[in-house]
XYZ file of N, CA and C in Angstrom:
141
model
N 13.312 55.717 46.109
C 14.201 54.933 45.281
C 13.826 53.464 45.434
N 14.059 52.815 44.398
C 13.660 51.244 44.296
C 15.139 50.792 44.285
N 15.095 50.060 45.163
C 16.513 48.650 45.582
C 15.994 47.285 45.693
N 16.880 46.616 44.863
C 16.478 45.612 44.326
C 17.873 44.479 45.822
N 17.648 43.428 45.828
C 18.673 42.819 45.866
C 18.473 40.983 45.143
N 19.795 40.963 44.343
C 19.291 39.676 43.737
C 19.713 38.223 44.595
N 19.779 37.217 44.453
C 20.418 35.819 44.852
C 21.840 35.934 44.459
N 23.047 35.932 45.161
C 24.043 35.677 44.471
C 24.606 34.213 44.145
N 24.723 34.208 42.938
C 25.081 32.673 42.121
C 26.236 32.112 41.417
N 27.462 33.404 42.270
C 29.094 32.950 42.102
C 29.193 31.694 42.832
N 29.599 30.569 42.596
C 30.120 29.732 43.745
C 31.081 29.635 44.647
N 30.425 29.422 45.973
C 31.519 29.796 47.348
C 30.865 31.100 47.907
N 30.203 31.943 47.376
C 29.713 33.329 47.573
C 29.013 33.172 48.670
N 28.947 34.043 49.803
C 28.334 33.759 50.993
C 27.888 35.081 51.584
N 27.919 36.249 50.793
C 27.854 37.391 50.876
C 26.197 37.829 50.314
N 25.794 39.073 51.256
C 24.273 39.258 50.550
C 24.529 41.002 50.612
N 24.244 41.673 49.912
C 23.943 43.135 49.365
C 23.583 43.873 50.670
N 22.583 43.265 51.277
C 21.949 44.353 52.168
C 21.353 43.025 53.120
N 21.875 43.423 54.455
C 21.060 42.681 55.801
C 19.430 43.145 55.758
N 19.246 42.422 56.833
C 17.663 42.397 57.184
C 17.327 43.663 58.246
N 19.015 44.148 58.659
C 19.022 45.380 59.443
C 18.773 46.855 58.722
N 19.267 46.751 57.794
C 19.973 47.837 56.892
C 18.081 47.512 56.024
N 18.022 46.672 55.451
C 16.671 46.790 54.128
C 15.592 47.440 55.607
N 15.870 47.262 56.615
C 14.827 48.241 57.942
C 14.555 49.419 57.595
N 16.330 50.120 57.900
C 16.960 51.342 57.955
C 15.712 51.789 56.354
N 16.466 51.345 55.241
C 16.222 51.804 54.026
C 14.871 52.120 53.828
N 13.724 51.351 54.281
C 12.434 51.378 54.602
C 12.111 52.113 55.185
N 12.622 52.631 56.446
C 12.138 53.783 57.128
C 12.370 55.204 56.535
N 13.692 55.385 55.381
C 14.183 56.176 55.015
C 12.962 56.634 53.683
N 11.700 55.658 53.337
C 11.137 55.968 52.415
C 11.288 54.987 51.327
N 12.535 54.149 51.030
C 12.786 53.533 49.811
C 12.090 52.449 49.590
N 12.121 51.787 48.869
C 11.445 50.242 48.024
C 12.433 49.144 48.165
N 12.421 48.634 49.325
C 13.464 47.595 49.080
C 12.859 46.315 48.807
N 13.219 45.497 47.590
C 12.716 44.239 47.095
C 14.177 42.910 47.090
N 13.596 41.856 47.616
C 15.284 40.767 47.920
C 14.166 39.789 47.309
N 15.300 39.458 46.448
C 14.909 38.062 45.554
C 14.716 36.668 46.884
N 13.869 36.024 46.659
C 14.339 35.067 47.541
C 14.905 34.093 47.569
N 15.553 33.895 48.565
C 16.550 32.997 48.948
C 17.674 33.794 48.798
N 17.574 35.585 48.993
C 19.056 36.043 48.862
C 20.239 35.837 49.866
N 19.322 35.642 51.114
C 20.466 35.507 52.535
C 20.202 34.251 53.059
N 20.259 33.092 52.374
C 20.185 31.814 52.397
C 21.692 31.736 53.102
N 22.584 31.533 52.317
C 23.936 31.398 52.610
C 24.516 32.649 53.681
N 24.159 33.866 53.864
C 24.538 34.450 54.823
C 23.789 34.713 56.337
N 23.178 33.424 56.248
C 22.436 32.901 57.823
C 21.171 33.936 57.663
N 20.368 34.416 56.766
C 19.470 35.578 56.840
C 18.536 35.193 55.879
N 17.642 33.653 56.686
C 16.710 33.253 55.750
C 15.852 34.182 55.142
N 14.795 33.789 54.157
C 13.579 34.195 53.867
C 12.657 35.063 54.970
């Protein structure tokens, strides 16, 4: 499966789709995980 995650661009939003723990998990599980960058800018989970 392909998982995308985008930048979120609500303002105040500080929330990201998927950690840098979890896009691991998902990777090992086989999947495609792709994060726009700069998605975990605001949730302390640079580039």
């Amino acid at each position: 499966m392909n998982i995308g995650v985008p930048l979120e661009t609500a303002p105040g939003e500080t929330r990201v789709a998927v950690t840098p723990e979890t896009a691991k998990k998902l990777k090992a599980q086989g999947h495609t995980v792709r994060v726009q960058s700069g998605a975990g800018v605001a949730a302390s989970a640079p580039d």
